[in-house]
Short mmCIF file of N, CA and C in Angstrom, two decimals:
data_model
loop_
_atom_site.label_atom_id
_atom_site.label_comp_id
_atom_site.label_asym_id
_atom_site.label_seq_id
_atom_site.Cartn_x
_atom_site.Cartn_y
_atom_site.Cartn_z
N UNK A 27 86.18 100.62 57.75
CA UNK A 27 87.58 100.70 58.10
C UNK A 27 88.42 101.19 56.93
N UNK A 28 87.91 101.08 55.70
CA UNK A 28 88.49 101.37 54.55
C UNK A 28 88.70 102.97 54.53
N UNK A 29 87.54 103.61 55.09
CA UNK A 29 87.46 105.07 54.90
C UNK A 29 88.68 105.64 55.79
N UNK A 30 89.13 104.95 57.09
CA UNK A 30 90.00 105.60 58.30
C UNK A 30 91.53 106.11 57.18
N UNK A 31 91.68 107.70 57.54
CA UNK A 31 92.50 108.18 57.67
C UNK A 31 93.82 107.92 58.36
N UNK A 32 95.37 107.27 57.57
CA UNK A 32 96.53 107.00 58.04
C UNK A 32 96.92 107.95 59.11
N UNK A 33 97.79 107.50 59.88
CA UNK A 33 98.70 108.36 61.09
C UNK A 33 99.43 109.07 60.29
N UNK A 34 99.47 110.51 60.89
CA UNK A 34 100.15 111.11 60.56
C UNK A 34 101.15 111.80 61.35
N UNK A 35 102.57 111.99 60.31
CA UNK A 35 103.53 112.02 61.14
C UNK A 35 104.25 113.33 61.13
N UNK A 36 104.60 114.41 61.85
CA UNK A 36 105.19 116.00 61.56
C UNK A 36 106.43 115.69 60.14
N UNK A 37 107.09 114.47 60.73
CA UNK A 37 108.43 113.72 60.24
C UNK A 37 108.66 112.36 59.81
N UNK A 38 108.79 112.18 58.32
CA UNK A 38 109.60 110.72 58.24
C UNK A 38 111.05 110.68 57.87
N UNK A 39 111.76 110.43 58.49
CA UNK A 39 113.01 110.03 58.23
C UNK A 39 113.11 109.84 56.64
N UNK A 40 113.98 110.37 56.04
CA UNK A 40 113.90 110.42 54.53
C UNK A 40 115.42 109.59 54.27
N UNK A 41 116.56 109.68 55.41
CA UNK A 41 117.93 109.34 55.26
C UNK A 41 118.14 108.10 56.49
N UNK A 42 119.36 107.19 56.01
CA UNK A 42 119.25 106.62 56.86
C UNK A 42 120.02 107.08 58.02
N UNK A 43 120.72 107.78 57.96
CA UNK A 43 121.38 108.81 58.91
C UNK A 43 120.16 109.33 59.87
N UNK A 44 118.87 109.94 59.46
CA UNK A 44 117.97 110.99 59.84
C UNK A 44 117.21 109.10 60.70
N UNK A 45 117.16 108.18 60.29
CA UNK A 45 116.39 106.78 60.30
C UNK A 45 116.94 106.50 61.42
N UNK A 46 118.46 106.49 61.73
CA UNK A 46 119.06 106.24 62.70
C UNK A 46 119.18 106.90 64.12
N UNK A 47 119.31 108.09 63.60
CA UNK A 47 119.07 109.34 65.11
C UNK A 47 117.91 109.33 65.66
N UNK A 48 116.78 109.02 64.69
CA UNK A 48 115.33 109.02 65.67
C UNK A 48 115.41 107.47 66.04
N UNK A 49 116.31 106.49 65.61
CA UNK A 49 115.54 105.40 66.50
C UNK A 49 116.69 105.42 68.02
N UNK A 50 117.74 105.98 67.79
CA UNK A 50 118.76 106.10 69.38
C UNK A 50 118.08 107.29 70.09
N UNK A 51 117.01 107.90 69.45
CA UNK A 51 116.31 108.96 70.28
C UNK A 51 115.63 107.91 71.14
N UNK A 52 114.56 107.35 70.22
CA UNK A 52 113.83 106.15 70.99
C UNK A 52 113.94 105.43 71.87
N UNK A 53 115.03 105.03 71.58
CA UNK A 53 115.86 103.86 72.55
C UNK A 53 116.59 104.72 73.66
N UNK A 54 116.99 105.84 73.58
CA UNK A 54 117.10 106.81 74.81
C UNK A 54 116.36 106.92 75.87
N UNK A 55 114.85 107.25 74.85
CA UNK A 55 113.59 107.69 76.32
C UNK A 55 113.30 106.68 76.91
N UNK A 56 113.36 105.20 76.06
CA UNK A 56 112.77 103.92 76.97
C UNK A 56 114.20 103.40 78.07
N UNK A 57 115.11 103.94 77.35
CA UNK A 57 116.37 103.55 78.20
C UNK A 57 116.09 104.79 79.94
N UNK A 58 115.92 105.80 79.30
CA UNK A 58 115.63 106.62 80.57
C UNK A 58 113.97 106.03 81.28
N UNK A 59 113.29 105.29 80.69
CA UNK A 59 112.15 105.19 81.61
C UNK A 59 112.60 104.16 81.94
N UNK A 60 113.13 103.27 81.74
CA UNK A 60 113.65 101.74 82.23
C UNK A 60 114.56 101.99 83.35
N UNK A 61 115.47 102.94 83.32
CA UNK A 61 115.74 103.59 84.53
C UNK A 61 115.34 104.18 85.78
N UNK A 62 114.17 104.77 85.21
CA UNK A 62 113.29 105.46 86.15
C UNK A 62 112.47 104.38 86.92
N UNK A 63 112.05 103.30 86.41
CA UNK A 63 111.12 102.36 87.17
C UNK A 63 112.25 101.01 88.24
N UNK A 64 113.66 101.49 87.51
CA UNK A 64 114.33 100.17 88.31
C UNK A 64 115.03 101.46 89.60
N UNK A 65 114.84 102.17 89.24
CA UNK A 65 115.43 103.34 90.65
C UNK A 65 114.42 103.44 91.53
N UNK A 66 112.87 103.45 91.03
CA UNK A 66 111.72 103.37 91.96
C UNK A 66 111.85 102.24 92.93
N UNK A 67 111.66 100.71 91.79
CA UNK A 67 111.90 99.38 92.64
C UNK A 67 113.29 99.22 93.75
N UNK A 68 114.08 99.86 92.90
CA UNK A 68 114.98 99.93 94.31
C UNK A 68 114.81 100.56 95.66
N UNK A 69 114.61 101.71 95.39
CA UNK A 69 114.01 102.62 96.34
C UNK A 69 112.88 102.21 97.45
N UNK A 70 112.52 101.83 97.25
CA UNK A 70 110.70 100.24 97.32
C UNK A 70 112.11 99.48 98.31
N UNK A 71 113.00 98.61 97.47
CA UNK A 71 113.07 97.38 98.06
C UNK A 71 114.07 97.81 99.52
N UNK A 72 115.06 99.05 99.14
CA UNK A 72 115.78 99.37 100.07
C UNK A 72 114.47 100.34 101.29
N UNK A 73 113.80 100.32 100.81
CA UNK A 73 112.74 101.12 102.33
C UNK A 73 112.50 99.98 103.00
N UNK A 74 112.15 99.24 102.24
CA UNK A 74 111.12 97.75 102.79
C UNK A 74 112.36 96.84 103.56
N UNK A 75 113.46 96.50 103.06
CA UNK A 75 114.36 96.15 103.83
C UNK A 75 114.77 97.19 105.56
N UNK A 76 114.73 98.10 105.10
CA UNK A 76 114.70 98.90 106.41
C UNK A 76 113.64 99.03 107.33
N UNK A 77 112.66 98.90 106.81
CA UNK A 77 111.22 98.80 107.66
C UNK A 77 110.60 97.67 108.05
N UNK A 78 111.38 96.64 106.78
CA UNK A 78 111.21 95.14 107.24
C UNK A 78 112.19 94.81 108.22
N UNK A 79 113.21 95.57 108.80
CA UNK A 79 114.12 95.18 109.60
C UNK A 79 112.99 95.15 111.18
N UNK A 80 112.37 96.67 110.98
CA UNK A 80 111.43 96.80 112.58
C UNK A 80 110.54 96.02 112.60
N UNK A 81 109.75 95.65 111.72
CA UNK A 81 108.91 94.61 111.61
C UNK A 81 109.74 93.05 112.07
N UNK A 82 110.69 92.91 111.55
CA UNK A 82 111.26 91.66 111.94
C UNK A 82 111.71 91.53 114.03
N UNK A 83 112.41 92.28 114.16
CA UNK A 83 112.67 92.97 115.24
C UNK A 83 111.24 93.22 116.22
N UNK A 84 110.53 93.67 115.93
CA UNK A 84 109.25 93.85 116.51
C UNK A 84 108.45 91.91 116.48
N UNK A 85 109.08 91.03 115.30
CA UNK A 85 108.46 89.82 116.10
C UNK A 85 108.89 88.96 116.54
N UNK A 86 110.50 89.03 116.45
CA UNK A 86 110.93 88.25 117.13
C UNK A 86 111.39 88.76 118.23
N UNK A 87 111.27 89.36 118.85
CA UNK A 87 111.40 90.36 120.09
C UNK A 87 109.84 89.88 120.64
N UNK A 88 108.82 89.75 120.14
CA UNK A 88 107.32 89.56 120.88
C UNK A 88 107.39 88.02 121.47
N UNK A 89 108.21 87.14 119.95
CA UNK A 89 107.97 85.72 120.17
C UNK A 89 108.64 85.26 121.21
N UNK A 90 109.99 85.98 121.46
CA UNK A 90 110.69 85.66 122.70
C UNK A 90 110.09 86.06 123.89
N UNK A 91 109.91 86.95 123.77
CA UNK A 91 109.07 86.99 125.06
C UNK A 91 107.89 86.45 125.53
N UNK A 92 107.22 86.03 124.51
CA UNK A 92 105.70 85.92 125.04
C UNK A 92 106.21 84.25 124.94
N UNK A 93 107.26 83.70 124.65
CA UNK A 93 107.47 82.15 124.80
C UNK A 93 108.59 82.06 125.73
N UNK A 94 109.53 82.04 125.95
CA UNK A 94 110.72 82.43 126.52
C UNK A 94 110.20 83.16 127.74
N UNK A 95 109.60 84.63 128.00
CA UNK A 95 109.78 84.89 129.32
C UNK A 95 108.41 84.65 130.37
N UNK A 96 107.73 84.53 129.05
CA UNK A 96 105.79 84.32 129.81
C UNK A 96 105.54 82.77 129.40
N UNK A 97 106.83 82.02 128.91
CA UNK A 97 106.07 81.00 129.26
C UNK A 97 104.94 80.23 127.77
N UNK A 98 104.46 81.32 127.35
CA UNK A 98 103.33 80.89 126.31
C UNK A 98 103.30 79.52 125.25
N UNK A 99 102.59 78.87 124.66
CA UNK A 99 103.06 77.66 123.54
C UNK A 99 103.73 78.36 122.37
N UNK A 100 104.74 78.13 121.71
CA UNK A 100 105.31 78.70 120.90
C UNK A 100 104.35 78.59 119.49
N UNK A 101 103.47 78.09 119.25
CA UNK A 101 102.22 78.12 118.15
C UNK A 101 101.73 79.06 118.64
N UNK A 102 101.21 79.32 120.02
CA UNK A 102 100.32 80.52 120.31
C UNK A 102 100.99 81.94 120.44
N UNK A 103 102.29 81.96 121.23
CA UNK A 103 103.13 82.77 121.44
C UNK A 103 103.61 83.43 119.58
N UNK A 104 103.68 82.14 118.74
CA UNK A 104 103.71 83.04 117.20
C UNK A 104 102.34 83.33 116.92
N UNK A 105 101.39 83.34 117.01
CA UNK A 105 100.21 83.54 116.58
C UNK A 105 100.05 85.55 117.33
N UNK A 106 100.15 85.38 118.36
CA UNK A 106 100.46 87.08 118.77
C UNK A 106 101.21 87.51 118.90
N UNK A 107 102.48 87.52 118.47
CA UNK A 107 103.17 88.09 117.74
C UNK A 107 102.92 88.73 116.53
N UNK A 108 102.77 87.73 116.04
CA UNK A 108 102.07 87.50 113.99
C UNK A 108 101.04 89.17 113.69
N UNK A 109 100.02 88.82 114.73
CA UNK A 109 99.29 89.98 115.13
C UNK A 109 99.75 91.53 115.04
N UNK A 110 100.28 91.04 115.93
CA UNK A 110 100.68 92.97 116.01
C UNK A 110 101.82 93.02 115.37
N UNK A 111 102.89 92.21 115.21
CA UNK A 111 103.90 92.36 113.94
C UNK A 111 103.05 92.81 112.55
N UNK A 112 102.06 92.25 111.87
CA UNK A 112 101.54 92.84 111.15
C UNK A 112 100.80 94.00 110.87
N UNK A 113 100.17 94.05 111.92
CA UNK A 113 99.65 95.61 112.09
C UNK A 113 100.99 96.87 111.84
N UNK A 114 102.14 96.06 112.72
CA UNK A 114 103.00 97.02 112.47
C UNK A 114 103.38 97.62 111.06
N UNK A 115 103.96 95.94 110.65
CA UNK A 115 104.06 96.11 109.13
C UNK A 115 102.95 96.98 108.08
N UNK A 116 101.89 97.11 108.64
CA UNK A 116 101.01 97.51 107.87
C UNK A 116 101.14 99.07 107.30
N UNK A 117 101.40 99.53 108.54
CA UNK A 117 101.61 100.95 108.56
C UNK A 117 102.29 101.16 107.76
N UNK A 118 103.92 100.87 108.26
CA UNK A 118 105.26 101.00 107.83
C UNK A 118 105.37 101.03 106.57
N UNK A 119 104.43 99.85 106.07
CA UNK A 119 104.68 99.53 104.36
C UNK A 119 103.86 100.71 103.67
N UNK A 120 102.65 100.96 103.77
CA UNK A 120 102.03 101.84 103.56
C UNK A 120 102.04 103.26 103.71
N UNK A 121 103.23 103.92 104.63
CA UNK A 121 103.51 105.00 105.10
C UNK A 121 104.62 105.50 104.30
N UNK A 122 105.89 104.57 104.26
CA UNK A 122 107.20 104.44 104.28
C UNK A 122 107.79 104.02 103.10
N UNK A 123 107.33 102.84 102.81
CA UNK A 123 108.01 101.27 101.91
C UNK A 123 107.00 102.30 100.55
N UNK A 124 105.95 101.98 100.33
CA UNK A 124 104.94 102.34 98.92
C UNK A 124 104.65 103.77 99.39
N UNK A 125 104.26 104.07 99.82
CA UNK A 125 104.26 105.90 100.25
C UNK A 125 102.73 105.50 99.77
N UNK A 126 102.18 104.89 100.08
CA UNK A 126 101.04 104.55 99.17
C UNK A 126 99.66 105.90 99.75
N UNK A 127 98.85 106.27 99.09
CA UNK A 127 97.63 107.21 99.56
C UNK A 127 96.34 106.83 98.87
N UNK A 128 95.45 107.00 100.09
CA UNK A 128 94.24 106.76 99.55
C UNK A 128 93.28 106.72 100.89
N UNK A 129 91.86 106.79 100.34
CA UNK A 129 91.00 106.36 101.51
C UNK A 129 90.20 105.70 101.75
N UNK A 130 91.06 104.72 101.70
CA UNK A 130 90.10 103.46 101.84
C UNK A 130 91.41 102.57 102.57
N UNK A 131 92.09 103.01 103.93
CA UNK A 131 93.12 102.22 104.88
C UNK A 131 92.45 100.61 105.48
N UNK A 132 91.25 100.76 105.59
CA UNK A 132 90.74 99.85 106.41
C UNK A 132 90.43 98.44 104.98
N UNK A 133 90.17 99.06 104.00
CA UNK A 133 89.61 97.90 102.95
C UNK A 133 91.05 97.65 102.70
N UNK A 134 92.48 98.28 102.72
CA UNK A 134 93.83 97.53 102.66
C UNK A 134 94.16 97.03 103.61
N UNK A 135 93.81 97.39 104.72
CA UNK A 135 94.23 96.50 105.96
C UNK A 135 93.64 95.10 105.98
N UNK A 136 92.98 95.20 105.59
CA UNK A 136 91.90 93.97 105.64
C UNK A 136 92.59 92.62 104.25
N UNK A 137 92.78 93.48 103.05
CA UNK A 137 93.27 92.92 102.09
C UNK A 137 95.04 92.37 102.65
N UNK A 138 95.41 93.06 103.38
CA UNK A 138 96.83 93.10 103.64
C UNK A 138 96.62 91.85 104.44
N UNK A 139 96.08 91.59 105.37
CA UNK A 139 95.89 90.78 106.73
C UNK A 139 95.81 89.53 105.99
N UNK A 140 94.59 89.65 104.79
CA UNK A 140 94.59 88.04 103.96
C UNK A 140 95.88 87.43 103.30
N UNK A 141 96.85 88.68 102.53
CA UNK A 141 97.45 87.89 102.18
C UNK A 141 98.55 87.91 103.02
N UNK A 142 98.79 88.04 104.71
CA UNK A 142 99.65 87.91 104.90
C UNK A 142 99.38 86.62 105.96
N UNK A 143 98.28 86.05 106.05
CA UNK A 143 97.68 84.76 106.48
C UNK A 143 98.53 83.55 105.74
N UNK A 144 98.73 83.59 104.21
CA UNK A 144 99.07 82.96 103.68
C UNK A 144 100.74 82.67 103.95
N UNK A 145 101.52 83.81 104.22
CA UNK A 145 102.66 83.65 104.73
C UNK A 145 103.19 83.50 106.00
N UNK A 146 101.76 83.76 106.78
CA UNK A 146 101.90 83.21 107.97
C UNK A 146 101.70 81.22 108.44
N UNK A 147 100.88 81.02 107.35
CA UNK A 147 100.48 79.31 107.46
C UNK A 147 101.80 79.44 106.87
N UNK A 148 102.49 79.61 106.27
CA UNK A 148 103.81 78.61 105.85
C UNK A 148 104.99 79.04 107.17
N UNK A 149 105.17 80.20 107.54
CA UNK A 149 105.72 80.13 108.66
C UNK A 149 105.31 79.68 110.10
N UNK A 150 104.03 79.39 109.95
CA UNK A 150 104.13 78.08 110.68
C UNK A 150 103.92 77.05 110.56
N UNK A 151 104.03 76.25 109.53
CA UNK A 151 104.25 75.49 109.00
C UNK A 151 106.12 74.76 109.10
N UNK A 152 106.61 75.77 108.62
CA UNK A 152 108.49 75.89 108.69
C UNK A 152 108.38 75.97 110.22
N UNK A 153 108.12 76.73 111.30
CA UNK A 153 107.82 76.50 112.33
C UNK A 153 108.35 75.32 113.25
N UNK A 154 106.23 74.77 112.83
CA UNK A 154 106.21 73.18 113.31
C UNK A 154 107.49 72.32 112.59
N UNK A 155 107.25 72.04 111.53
CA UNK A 155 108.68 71.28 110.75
C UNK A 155 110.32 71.44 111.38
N UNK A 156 110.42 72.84 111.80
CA UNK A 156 111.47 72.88 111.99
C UNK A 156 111.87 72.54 113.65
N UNK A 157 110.80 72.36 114.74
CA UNK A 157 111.07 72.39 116.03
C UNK A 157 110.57 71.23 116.18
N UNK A 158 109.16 71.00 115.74
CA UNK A 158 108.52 69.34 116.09
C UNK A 158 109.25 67.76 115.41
N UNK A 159 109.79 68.67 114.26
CA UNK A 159 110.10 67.47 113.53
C UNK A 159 111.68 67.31 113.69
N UNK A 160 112.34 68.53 113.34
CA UNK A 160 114.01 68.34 113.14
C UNK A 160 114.09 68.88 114.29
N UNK A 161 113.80 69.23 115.66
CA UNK A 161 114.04 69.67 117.01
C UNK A 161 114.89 70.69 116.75
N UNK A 162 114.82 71.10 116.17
CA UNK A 162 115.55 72.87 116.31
C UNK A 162 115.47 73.97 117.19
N UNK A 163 116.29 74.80 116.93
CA UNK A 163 115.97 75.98 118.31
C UNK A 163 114.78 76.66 117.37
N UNK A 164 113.89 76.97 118.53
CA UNK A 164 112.95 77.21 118.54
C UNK A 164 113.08 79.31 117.49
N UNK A 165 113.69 79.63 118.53
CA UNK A 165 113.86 81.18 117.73
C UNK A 165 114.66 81.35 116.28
N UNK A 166 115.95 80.69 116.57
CA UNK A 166 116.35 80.23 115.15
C UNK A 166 115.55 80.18 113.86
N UNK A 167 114.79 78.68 113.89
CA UNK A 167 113.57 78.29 113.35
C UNK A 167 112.47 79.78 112.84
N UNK A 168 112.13 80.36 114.36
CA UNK A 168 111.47 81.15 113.92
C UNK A 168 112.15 82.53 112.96
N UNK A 169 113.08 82.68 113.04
CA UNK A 169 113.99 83.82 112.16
C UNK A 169 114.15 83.49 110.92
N UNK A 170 114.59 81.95 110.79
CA UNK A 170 114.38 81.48 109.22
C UNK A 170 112.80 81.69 108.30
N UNK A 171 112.01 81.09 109.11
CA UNK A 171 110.73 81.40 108.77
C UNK A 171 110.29 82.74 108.43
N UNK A 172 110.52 83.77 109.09
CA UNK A 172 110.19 85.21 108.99
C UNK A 172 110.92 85.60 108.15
N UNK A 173 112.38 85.17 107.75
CA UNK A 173 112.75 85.78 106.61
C UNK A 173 112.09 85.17 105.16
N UNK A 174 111.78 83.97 105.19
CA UNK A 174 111.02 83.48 103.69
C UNK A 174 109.93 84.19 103.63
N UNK A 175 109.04 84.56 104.75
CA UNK A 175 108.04 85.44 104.57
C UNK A 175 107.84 86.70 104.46
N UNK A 176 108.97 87.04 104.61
CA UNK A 176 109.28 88.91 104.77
C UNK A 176 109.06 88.33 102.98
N UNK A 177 110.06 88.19 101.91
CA UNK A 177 110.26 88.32 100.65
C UNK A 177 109.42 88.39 100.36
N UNK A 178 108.74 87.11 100.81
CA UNK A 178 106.99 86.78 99.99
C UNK A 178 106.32 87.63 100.55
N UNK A 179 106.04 88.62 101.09
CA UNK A 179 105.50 89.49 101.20
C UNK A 179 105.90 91.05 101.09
N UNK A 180 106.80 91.44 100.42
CA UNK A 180 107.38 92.41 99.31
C UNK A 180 106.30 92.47 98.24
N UNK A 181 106.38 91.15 97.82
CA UNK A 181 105.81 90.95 96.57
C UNK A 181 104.38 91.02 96.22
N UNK A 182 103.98 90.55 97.18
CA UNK A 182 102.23 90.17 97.54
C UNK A 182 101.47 91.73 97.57
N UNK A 183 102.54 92.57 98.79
CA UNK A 183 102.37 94.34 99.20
C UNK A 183 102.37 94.97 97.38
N UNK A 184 103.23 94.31 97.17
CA UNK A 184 103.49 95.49 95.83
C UNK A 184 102.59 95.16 94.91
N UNK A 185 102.08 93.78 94.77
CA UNK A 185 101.13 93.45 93.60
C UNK A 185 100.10 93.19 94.03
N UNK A 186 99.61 93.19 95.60
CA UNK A 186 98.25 92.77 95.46
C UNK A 186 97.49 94.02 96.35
N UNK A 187 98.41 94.70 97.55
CA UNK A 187 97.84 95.78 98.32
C UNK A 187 97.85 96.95 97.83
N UNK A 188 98.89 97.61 97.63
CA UNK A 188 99.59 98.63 97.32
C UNK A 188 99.90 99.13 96.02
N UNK A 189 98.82 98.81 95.22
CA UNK A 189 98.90 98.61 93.64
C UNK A 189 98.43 99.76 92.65
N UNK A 190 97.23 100.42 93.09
CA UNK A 190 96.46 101.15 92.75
C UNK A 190 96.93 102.42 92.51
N UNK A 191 98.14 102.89 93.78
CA UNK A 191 98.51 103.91 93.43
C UNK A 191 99.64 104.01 93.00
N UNK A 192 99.91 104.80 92.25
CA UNK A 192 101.46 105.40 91.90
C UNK A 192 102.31 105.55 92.74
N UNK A 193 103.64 105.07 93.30
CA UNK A 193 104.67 105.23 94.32
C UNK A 193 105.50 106.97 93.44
N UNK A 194 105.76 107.85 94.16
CA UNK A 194 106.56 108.91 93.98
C UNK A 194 107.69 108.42 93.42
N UNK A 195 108.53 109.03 92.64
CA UNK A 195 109.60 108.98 91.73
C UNK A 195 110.52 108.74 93.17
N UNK A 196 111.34 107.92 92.98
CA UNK A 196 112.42 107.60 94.48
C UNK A 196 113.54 108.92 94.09
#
C-alpha cells in the first residue's frame, strides 16, 4: 500500500477565492441532483395517487357490490375484491406509477401479491375491528382501511417490487 500512487488532480485550488468557487460548484451539482431525485419521487407519488385513485375505486366499487348487492360475507366479499383490485393495481403501478421494465412480470407479480398480503391482513384486520367490534359502517370502515394500505403500499412497490430498475427522469 506504501507503493500506491496519490490521486491526482487537473486542479488544486491555490486561493481561497479559487477554494470557494469549486466548493459552490459542488454544492450546485448535488443541489441539482437532490432536485432531480425529489422531482422523480414526486412524479412517482403524484402518478400513484392517480392510479391509486382507480385502484381504490375499482375496490370499493367490487366490495359494495359483491356485499351490498349479492349479498356476500363482507370478509369474503373483501377477500375478492382484494383479488382483482390487486391485479389491477399491479399493472397500473408497473405501467404508469414506476414505468418500471423488465422480463420477468410474473416473478413481480408474484413478489407484489406477497407483499400486498401483508396490507391486506391489516385491512382486515381494521376491517373486523372496525365493524365486529366498534359496529361501524361497514364501507366506511372499509375506505379507512384501504387508505392505510394504499400508503403502505407506495412504499413496499417502490422498495421492495419495483426497485431494480431505474424510473425515467419525471
Amino acid at each position: 500500500m506504501d507503493n500506491q500512487t496519490p490521486l491526482r488532480h487537473d486542479h488544486y485550488p491555490t486561493t481561497k477565492a479559487e477554494y470557494e468557487a469549486e466548493l459552490t460548484e459542488t454544492e450546485n451539482e448535488h443541489a441539482a441532483e437532490l432536485q432531480k431525485v425529489e422531482q422523480k419521487v414526486q412524479g412517482q407519488v403524484s402518478r400513484y395517487l392517480l392510479f391509486g385513485a382507480v385502484s381504490v375505486v375499482v375496490n370499493i366499487v367490487l366490495f359494495y357490490l359483491f356485499y351490498h348487492t349479492m349479498g356476500i360475507e363482507y370478509q369474503i366479499a373483501n377477500f375478492i375484491d382484494w383479488l382483482i383490485s390487486v391485479q389491477v393495481s399491479f399493472w397500473l403501478d408497473r405501467q404508469f406509477v414506476f414505468m418500471h421494465k423488465s422480463d420477468k412480470p410474473m416473478k413481480e407479480m408474484g413478489t407484489f401479491y406477497m407483499t400486498r398480503i401483508i396490507t391486506f391482513l391489516i385491512e382486515t384486520v381494521l376491517l373486523w375491528f372496525g365493524v365486529s367490534v366498534l359496529s361501524g359502517n361497514k364501507t366506511i370502515v372499509k375506505v379507512i382501511g384501504h387508505i392505510i394500505a394504499l400508503v403502505l403500499n407506495f412504499f413496499v412497490s417502490k422498495k421492495l417490487v419495483f426497485k431494480n430498475q431505474p424510473a425515467p427522469a419525471d
